[in-house]
Coordinates of C-alpha atoms and ligand atoms in Angstrom, one line a residue:
X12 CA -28.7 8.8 -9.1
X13 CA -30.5 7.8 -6.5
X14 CA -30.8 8.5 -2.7
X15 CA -30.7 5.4 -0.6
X16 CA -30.3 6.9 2.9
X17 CA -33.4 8.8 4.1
X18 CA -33.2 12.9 5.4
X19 CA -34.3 10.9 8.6
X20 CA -31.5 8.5 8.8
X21 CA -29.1 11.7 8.3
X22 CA -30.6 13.2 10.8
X23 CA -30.0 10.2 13.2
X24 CA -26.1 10.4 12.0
X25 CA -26.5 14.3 12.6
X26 CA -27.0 13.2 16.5
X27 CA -24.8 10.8 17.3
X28 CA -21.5 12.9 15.4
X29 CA -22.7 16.5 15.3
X30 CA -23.9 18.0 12.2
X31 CA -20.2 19.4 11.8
X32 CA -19.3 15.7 10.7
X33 CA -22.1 14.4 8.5
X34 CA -21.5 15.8 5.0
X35 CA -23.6 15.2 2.4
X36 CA -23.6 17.9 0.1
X37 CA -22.7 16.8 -3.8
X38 CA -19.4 18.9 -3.3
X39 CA -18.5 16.5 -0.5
X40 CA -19.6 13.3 -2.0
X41 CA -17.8 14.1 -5.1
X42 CA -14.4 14.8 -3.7
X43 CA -15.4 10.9 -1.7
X44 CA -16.0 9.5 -4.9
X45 CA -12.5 8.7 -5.5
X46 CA -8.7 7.9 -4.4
X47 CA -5.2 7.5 -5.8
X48 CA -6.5 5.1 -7.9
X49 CA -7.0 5.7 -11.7
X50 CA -10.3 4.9 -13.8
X51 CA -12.8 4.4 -10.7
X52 CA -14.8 6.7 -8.8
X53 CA -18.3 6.0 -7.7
X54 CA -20.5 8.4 -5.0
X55 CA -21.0 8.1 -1.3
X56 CA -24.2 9.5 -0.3
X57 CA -22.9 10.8 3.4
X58 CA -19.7 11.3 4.3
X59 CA -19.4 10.9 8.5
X60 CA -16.5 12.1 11.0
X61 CA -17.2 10.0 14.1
X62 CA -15.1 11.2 17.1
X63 CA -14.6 7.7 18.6
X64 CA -15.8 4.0 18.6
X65 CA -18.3 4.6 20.5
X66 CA -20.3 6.9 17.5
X67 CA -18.5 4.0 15.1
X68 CA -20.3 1.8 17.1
X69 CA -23.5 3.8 17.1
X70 CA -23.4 4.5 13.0
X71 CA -22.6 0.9 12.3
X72 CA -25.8 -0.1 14.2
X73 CA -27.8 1.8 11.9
X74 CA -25.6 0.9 8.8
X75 CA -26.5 -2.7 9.8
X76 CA -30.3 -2.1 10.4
X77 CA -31.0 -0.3 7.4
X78 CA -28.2 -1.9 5.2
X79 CA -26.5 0.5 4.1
X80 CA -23.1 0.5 2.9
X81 CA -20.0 1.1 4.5
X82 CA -17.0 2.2 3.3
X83 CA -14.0 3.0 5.9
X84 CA -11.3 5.8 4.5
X85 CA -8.3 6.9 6.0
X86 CA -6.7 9.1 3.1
X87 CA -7.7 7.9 -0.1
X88 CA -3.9 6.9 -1.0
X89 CA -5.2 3.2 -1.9
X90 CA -4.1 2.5 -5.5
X91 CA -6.7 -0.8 -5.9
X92 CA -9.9 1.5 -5.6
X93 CA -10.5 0.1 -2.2
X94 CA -12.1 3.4 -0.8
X95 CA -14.4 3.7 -4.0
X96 CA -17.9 3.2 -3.0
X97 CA -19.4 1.4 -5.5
X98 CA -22.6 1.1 -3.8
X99 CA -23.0 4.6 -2.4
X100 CA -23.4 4.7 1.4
X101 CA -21.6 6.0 4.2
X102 CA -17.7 7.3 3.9
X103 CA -16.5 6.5 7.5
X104 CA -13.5 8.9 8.2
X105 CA -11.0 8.9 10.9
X106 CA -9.9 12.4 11.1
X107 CA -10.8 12.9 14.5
X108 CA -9.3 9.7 15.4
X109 CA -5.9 10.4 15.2
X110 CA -4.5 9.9 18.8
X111 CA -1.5 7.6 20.2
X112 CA -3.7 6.4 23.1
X113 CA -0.6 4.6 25.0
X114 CA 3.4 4.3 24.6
X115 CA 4.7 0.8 26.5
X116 CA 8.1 1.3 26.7
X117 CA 8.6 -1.8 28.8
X118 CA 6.4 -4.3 26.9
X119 CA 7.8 -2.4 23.2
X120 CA 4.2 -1.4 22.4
X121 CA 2.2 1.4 21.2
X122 CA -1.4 1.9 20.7
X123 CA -3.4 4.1 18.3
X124 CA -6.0 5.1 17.3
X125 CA -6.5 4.6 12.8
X126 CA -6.7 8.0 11.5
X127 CA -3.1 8.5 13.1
X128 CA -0.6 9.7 10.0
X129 CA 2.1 6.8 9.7
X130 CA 5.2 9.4 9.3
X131 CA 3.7 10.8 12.7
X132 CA 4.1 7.9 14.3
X133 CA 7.0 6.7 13.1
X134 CA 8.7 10.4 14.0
X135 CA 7.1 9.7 17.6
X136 CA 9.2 6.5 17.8
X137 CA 11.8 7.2 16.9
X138 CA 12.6 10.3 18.9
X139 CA 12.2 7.7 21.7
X140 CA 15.1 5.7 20.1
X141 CA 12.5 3.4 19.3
X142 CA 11.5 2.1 15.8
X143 CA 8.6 1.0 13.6
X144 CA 9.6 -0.2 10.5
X145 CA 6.4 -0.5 7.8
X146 CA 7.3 2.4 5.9
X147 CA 4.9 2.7 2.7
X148 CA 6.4 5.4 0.3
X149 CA 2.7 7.6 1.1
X150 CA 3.8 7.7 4.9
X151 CA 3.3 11.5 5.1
X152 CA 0.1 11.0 4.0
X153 CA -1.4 7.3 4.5
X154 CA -2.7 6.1 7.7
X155 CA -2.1 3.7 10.1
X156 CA -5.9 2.4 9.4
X157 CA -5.1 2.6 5.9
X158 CA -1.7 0.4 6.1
X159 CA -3.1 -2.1 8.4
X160 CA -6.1 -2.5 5.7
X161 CA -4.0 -3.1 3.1
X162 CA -1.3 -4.5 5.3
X163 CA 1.3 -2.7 3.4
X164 CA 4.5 -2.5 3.1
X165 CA 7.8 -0.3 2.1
X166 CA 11.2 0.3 1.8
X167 CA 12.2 -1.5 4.8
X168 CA 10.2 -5.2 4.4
X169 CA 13.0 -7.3 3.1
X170 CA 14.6 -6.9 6.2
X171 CA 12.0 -6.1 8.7
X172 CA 9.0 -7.2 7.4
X173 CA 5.6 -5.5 6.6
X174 CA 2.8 -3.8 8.4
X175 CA 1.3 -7.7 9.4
X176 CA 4.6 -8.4 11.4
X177 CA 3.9 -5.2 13.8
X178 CA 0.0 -5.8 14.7
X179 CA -0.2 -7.2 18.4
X180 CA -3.8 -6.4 19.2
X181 CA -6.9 -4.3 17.8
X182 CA -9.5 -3.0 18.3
X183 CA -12.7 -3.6 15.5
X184 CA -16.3 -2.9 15.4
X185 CA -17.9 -5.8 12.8
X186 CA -21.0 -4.7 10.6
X187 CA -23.9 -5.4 13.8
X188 CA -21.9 -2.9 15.6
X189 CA -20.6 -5.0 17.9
X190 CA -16.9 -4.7 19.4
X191 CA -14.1 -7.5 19.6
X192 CA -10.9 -6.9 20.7
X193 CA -7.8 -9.3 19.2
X194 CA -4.9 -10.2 20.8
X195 CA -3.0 -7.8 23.5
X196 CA 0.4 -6.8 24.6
X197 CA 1.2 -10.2 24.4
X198 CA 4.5 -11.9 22.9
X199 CA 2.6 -14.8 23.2
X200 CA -0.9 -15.4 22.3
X201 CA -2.7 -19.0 20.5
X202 CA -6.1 -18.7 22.2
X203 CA -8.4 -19.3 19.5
X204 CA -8.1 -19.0 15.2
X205 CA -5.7 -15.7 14.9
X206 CA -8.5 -13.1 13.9
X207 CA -5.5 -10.2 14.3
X208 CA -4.2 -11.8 11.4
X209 CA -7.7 -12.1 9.5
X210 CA -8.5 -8.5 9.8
X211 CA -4.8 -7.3 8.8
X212 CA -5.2 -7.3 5.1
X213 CA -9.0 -7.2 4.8
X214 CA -9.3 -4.0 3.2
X215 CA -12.0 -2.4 4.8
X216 CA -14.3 -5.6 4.1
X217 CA -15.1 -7.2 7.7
X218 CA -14.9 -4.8 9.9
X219 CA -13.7 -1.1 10.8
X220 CA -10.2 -1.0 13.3
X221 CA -10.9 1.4 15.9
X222 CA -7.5 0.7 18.0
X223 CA -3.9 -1.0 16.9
X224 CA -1.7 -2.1 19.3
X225 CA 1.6 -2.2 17.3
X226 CA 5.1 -4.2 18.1
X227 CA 8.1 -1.6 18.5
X228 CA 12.2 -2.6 18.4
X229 CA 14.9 -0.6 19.1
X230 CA 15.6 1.6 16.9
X231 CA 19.0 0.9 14.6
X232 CA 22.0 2.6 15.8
X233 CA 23.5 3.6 12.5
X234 CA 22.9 3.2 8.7
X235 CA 25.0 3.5 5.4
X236 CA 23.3 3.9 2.1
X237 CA 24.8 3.4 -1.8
X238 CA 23.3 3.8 -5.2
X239 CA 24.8 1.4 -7.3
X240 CA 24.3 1.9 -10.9
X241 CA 24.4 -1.1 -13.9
X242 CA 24.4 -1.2 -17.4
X243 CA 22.0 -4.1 -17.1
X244 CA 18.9 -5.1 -15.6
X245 CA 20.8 -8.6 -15.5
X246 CA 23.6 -7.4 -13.9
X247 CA 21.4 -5.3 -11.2
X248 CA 19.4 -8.6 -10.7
X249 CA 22.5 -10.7 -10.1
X250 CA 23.6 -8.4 -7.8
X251 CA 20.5 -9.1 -5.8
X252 CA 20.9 -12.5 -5.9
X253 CA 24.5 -12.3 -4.7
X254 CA 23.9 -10.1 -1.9
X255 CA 21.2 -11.9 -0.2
X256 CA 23.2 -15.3 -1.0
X257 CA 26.3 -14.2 0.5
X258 CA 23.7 -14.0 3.9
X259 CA 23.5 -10.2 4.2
X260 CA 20.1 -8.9 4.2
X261 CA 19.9 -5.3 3.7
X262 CA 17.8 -2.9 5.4
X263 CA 16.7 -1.8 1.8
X264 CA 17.4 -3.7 -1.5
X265 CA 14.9 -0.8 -4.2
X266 CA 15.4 -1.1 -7.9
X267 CA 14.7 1.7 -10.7
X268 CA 15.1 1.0 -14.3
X269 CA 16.5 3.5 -16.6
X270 CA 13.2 5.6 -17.5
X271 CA 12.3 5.7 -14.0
X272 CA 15.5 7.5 -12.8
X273 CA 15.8 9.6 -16.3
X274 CA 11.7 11.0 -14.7
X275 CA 13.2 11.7 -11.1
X276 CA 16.0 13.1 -11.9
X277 CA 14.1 15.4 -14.1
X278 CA 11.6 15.9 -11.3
X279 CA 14.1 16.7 -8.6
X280 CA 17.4 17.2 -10.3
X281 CA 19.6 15.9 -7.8
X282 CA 22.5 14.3 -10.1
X283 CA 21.0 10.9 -10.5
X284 CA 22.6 8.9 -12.9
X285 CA 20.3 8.9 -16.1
X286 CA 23.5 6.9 -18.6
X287 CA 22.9 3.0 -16.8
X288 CA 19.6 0.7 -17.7
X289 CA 19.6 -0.3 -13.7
X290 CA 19.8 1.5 -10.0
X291 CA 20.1 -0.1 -7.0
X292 CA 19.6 1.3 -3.9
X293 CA 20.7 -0.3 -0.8
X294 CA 20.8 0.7 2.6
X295 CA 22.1 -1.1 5.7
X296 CA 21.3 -0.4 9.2
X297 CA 22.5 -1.5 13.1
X298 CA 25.4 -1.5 15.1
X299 CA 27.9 0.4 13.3
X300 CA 30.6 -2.7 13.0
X301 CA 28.8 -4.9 11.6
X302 CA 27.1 -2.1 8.7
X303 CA 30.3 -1.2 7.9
X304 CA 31.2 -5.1 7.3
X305 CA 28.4 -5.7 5.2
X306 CA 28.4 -2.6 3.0
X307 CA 32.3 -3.3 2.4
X308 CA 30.9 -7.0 1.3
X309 CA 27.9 -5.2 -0.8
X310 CA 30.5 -3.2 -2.7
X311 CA 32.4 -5.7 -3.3
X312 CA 29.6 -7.7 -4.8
X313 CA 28.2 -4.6 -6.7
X314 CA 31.6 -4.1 -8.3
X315 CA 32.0 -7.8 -9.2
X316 CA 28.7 -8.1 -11.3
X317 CA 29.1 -5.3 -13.3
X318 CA 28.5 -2.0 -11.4
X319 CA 29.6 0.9 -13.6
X320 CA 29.6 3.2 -10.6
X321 CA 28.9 2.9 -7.0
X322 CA 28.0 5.8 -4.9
X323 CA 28.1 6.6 -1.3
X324 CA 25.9 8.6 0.5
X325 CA 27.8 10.7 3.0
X326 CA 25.8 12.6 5.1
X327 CA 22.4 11.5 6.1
X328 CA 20.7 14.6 4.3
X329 CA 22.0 12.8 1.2
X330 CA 21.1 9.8 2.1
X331 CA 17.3 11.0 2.8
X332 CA 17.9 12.7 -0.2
X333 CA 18.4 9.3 -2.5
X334 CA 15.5 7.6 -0.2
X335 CA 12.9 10.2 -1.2
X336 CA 14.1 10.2 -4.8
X337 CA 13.2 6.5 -4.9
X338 CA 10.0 7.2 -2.5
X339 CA 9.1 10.2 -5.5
X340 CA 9.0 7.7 -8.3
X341 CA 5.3 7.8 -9.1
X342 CA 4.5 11.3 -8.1
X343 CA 7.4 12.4 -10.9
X344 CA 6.1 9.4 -13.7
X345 CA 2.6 11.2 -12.7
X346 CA 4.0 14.4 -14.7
X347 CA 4.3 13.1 -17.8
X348 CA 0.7 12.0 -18.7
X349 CA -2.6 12.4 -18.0
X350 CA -3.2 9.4 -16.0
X351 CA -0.5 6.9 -14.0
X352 CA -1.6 3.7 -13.3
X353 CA 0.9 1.9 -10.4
X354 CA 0.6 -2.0 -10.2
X355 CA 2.6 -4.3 -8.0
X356 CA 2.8 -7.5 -9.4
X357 CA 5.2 -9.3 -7.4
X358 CA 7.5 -12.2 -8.3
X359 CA 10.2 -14.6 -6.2
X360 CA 13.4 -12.3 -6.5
X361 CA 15.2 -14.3 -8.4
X362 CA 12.7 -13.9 -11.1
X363 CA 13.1 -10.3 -11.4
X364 CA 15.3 -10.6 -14.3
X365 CA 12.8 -12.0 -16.4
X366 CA 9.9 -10.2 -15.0
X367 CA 11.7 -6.8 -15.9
X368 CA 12.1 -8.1 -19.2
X369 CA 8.4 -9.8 -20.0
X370 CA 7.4 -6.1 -18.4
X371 CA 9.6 -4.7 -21.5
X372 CA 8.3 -6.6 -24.2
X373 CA 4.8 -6.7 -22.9
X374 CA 4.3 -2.8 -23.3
X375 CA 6.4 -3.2 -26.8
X376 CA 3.5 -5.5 -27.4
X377 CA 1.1 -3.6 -27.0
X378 CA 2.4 -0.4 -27.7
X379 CA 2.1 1.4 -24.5
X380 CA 4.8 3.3 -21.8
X381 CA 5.5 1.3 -18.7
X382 CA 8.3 1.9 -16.4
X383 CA 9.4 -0.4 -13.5
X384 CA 10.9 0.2 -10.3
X385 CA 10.0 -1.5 -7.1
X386 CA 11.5 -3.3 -3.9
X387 CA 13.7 -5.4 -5.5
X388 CA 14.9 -7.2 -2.7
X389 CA 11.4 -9.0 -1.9
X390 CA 10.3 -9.0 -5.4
X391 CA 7.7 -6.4 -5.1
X392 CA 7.7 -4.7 -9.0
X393 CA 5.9 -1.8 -9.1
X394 CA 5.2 -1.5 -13.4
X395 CA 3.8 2.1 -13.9
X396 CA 1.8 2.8 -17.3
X397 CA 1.9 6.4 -18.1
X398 CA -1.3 6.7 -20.6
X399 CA -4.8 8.3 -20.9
X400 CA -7.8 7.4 -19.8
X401 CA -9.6 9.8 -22.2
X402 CA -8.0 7.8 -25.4
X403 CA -10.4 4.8 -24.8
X404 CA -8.5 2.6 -27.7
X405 CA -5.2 3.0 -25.7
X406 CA -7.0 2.3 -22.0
X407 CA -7.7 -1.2 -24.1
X408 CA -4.2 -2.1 -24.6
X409 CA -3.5 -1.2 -21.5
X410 CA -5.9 -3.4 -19.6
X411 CA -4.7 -5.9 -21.7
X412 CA -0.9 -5.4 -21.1
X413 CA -1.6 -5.4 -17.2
X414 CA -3.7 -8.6 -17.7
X415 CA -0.6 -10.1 -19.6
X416 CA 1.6 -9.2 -16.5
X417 CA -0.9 -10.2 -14.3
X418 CA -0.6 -14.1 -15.8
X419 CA 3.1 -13.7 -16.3
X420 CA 4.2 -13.2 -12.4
X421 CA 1.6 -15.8 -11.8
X422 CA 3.4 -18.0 -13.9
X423 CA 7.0 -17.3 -12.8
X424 CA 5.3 -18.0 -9.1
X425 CA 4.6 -14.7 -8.4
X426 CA 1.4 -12.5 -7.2
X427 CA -1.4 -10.1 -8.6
X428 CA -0.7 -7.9 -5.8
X429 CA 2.5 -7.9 -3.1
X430 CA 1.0 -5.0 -1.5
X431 CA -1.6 -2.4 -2.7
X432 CA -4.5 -5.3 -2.2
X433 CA -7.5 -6.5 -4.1
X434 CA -9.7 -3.9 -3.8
X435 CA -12.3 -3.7 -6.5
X436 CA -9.4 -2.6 -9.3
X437 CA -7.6 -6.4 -9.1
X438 CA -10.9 -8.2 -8.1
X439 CA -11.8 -9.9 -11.8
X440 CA -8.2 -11.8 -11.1
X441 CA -7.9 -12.8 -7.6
X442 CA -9.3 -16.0 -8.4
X443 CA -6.2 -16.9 -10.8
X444 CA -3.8 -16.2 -7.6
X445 CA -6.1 -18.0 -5.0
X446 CA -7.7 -20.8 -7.0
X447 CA -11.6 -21.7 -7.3
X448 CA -11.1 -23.4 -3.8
X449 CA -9.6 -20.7 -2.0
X450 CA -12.3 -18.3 -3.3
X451 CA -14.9 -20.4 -1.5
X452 CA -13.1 -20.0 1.6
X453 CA -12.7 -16.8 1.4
X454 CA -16.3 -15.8 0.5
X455 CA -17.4 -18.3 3.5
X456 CA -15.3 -16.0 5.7
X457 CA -17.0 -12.8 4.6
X458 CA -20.4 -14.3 4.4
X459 CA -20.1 -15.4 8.4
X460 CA -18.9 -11.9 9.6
X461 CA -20.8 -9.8 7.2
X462 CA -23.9 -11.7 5.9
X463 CA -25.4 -8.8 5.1
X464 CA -22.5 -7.5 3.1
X465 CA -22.3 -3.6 4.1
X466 CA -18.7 -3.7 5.3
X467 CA -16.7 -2.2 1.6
X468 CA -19.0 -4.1 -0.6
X469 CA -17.6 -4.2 -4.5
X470 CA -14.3 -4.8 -3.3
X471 CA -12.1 -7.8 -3.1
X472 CA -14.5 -10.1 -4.8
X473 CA -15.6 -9.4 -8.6
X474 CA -19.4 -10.2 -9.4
X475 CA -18.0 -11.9 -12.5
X476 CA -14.8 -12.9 -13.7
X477 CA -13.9 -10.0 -16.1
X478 CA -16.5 -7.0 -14.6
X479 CA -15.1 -3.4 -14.0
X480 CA -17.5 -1.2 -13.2
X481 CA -16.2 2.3 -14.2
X482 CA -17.6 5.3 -13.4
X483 CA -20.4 3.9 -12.6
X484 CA -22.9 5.9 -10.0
X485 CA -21.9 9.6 -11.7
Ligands
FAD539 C1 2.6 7.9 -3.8 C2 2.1 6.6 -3.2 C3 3.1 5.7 -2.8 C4 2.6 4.5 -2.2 N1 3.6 3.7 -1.7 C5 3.2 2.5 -1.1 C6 4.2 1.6 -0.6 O1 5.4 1.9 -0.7 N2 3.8 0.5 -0.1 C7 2.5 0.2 0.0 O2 2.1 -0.9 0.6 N3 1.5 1.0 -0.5 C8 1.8 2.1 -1.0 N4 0.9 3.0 -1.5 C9 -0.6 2.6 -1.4 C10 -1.3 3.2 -0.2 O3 -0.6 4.4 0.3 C11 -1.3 2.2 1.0 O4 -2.2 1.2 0.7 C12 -1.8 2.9 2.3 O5 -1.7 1.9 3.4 C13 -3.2 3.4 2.3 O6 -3.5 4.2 3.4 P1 -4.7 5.2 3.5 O7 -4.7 5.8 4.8 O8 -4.6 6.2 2.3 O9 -5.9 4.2 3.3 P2 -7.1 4.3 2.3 O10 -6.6 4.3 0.9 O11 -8.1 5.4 2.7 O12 -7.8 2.9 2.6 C14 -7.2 1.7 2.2 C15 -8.0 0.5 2.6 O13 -8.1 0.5 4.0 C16 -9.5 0.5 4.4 N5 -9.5 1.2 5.7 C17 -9.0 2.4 6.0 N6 -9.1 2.7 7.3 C18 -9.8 1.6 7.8 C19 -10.2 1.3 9.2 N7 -10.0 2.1 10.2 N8 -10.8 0.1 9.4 C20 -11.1 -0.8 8.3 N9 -10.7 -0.5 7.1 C21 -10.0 0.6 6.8 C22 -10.3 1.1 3.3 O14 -11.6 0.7 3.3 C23 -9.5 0.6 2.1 O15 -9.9 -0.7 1.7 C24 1.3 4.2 -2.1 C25 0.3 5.1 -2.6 C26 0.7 6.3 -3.2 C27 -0.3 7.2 -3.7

């Protein structure tokens, strides 16, 4: 294990953030060395607190003369082991900047600061009567730095979209410490190639957000929710088909297959129903006419392709109730074994069918657990393994059935990843989603803003084709 930042370049970090926030004892880099993500971990060598851009501004100047890595963290809830830092170096965290700098409530704007908790600021908005939608299932924990990174997405994105559509402006200090600052308060904006749009998404790997001016809309005036329960995935698939072709786009469209709600329900015992092979859950929100309408049409559809039962959520405690069951799904899979590991291969919806089924006999195939549930309604599946990294035969087949359901949502038109990014955990197959071409691009674009790559290095782009580096650094 070797040092790569000198005691005097710590000290130089020590002055610019106060010694309170530059950590670098082995406790510390140790409890850096990870995230939410299964089967990686490498060391930081500091771990640094700054207090606003301007110490970002002054550590990344160092980073960049001495170059030395750089690895930006907001809480570690990544599941593609994008906050790993495979080449040691600095853990940037955004603790101490956690503010909403500025509410607009004329322009629908509001702009804060990375290290802001997304629940917080979606609990800020909406006491206003205002609304942000991007609502990943971490939002008690993940940050807004974190969601923009990844630029992910939740519960809400069939009908609202995902964290890309909220992003107006930011703030972003690139690896020679210099500042730019994207687009604005502005509806309207084409000056120049859309670099809001570059950085949303780049996982930590161009440059470190420092400010986010988001998009608000008003927030919804009233909501209905159902569970509707099938005794197949066919049926539940149909159902999505039907729902969204009879032009009614719900607020939330989530599917759970049978193991998924047999695990929550014995997690959180709240009478979910453990007898049918597929769950839907469907919310719809807005004025309360035309909800009511369109929930009358969704039962009706529900009941036409084969729902056993159909339940209605009456109060909003149990409608919260049902949302956090389906938001609970891999902390109550995480129970049962040693190690979970969450992918979100991601497929047009009307292959989810088939996807749900290839999941099936994939894990028959190879002899390992995988459960499904997901955002049915966009297509985002989220295939859980339940295994053990200790039992290195059984990590094999796992690798193996993820790599076969990697190819197979590829094939039905689908994606390695719909929302939990690259990273350094789907890196070896980015290039059979993006093509030998695109790859070039892509590396062109990292190359030009970070030559000297210290901005996340390891992550998005594999060194070769099928490398993992595992526990690698400890
Ligand atoms: C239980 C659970 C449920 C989840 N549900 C969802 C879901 O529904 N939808 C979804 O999309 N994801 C989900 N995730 C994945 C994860 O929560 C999201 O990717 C989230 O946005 C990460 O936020 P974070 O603050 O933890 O970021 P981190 O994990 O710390 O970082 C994520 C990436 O962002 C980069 N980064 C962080 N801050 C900055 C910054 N200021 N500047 C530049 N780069 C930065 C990091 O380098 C890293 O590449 C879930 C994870 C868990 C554990």
């Amino acid at each position: 294990m070797i040092l790569i930042i000198s005691d005097t370049i710590i000290q130089s970090f020590i002055e610019i953030c106060g010694v309170e926030n530059v950590q670098n004892s082995t406790a510390a880099r140790l409890a850096y060395s990870y995230d939410a993500t299964a089967n990686f971990q490498a060391l930081p060598d500091v771990i640094i607190s700054p207090r606003n851009s301007e110490e970002v501004v002054a550590v990344v100047t160092i980073c960049s003369e001495y170059r030395i890595p750089i690895v930006p963290r907001g809480s570690g809830t990544n599941l593609s082991a994008g906050t790993t830092p495979t080449s040691g170096g600095v853990v940037l965290l955004f603790k101490h900047m956690n503010q909403i700098l500025d509410l607009d409530e004329e322009n629908l704007t509001i702009t804060v600061q990375p290290g802001l908790i997304t629940k917080s600021l979606i609990d800020y908005v909406e006491a206003r009567n205002l609304f942000y939608p991007p609502d990943p299932s971490s939002l008690k924990i993940s940050t807004i730095g974190g969601n923009l990174s990844e630029n992910s997405g939740g519960l809400r994105g069939l009908k609202y979209g995902v964290t890309k559509d909220y992003v107006m402006g930011l703030e972003a200090v690139l690896p020679t410490g210099e500042v730019i600052r994207t687009g604005g308060k502005l509806a309207k904006d084409v000056a120049g190639y859309d670099l809001t749009s570059l950085l949303v998404g780049s996982e930590g790997t161009l440059a470190i957000i420092t400010e986010a001016t988001l998009r608000l809309i008003p927030k919804p005036s009233y909501k209905e929710t159902i569970l509707a329960m099938f005794a197949s995935i066919e049926d539940a698939a149909e159902t999505v088909s039907a729902i969204l072709a009879a032009r009614i786009i719900p607020a939330t469209l989530e599917f759970m297959d049978q193991g998924t709600v047999q695990v929550i329900e014995d997690y959180k015992q709240i009478g979910l129903p453990i007898h049918c092979e597929a769950v839907l859950l469907i919310e719809q929100d807005g004025a309360v006419e035309g909800v009511r309408q369109d929930m009358e049409q969704i039962y009706e559809i529900c009941s036409q392709h084969g729902a056993i039962e159909i339940r209605n959520a009456e109060t909003e405690q149990e409608a919260e109730a049902l949302r956090s069951a389906r938001r609970d799904a891999l902390s109550a899979l995480a129970k049962l074994r040693p190690t979970t590991i969450l992918e979100d291969a991601t497929v047009p919806r009307s292959m989810i069918a088939p996807m749900v089924r290839e999941i099936k006999r994939i894990a028959m195939k190879y002899d390992v657990t995988i459960q499904t549930f997901g955002h049915a309604g966009d297509g985002n599946l989220h295939p859980t393994c339940l295994t053990d990294l200790r039992d290195k035969e059984e990590m094999e087949r796992v690798e193996k059935a993820f790599e076969e359901i990697f190819h197979k949502s590829i094939e039905l038109g689908g994606t390695i990843t719909g929302e939990h990014g690259v990273g350094e955990m789907k890196s070896p197959y980015l290039e059979w989603k993006v093509g030998e071409a695109g790859m070039l691009v892509m590396k062109a674009i990292k190359t030009a803003i970070d030559p000297q790559n210290i901005m996340n290095p390891g992550k998005v782009f594999a060194k070769s084709t099928k490398e993992r580096l595992v526990m690698h650094h400890v």
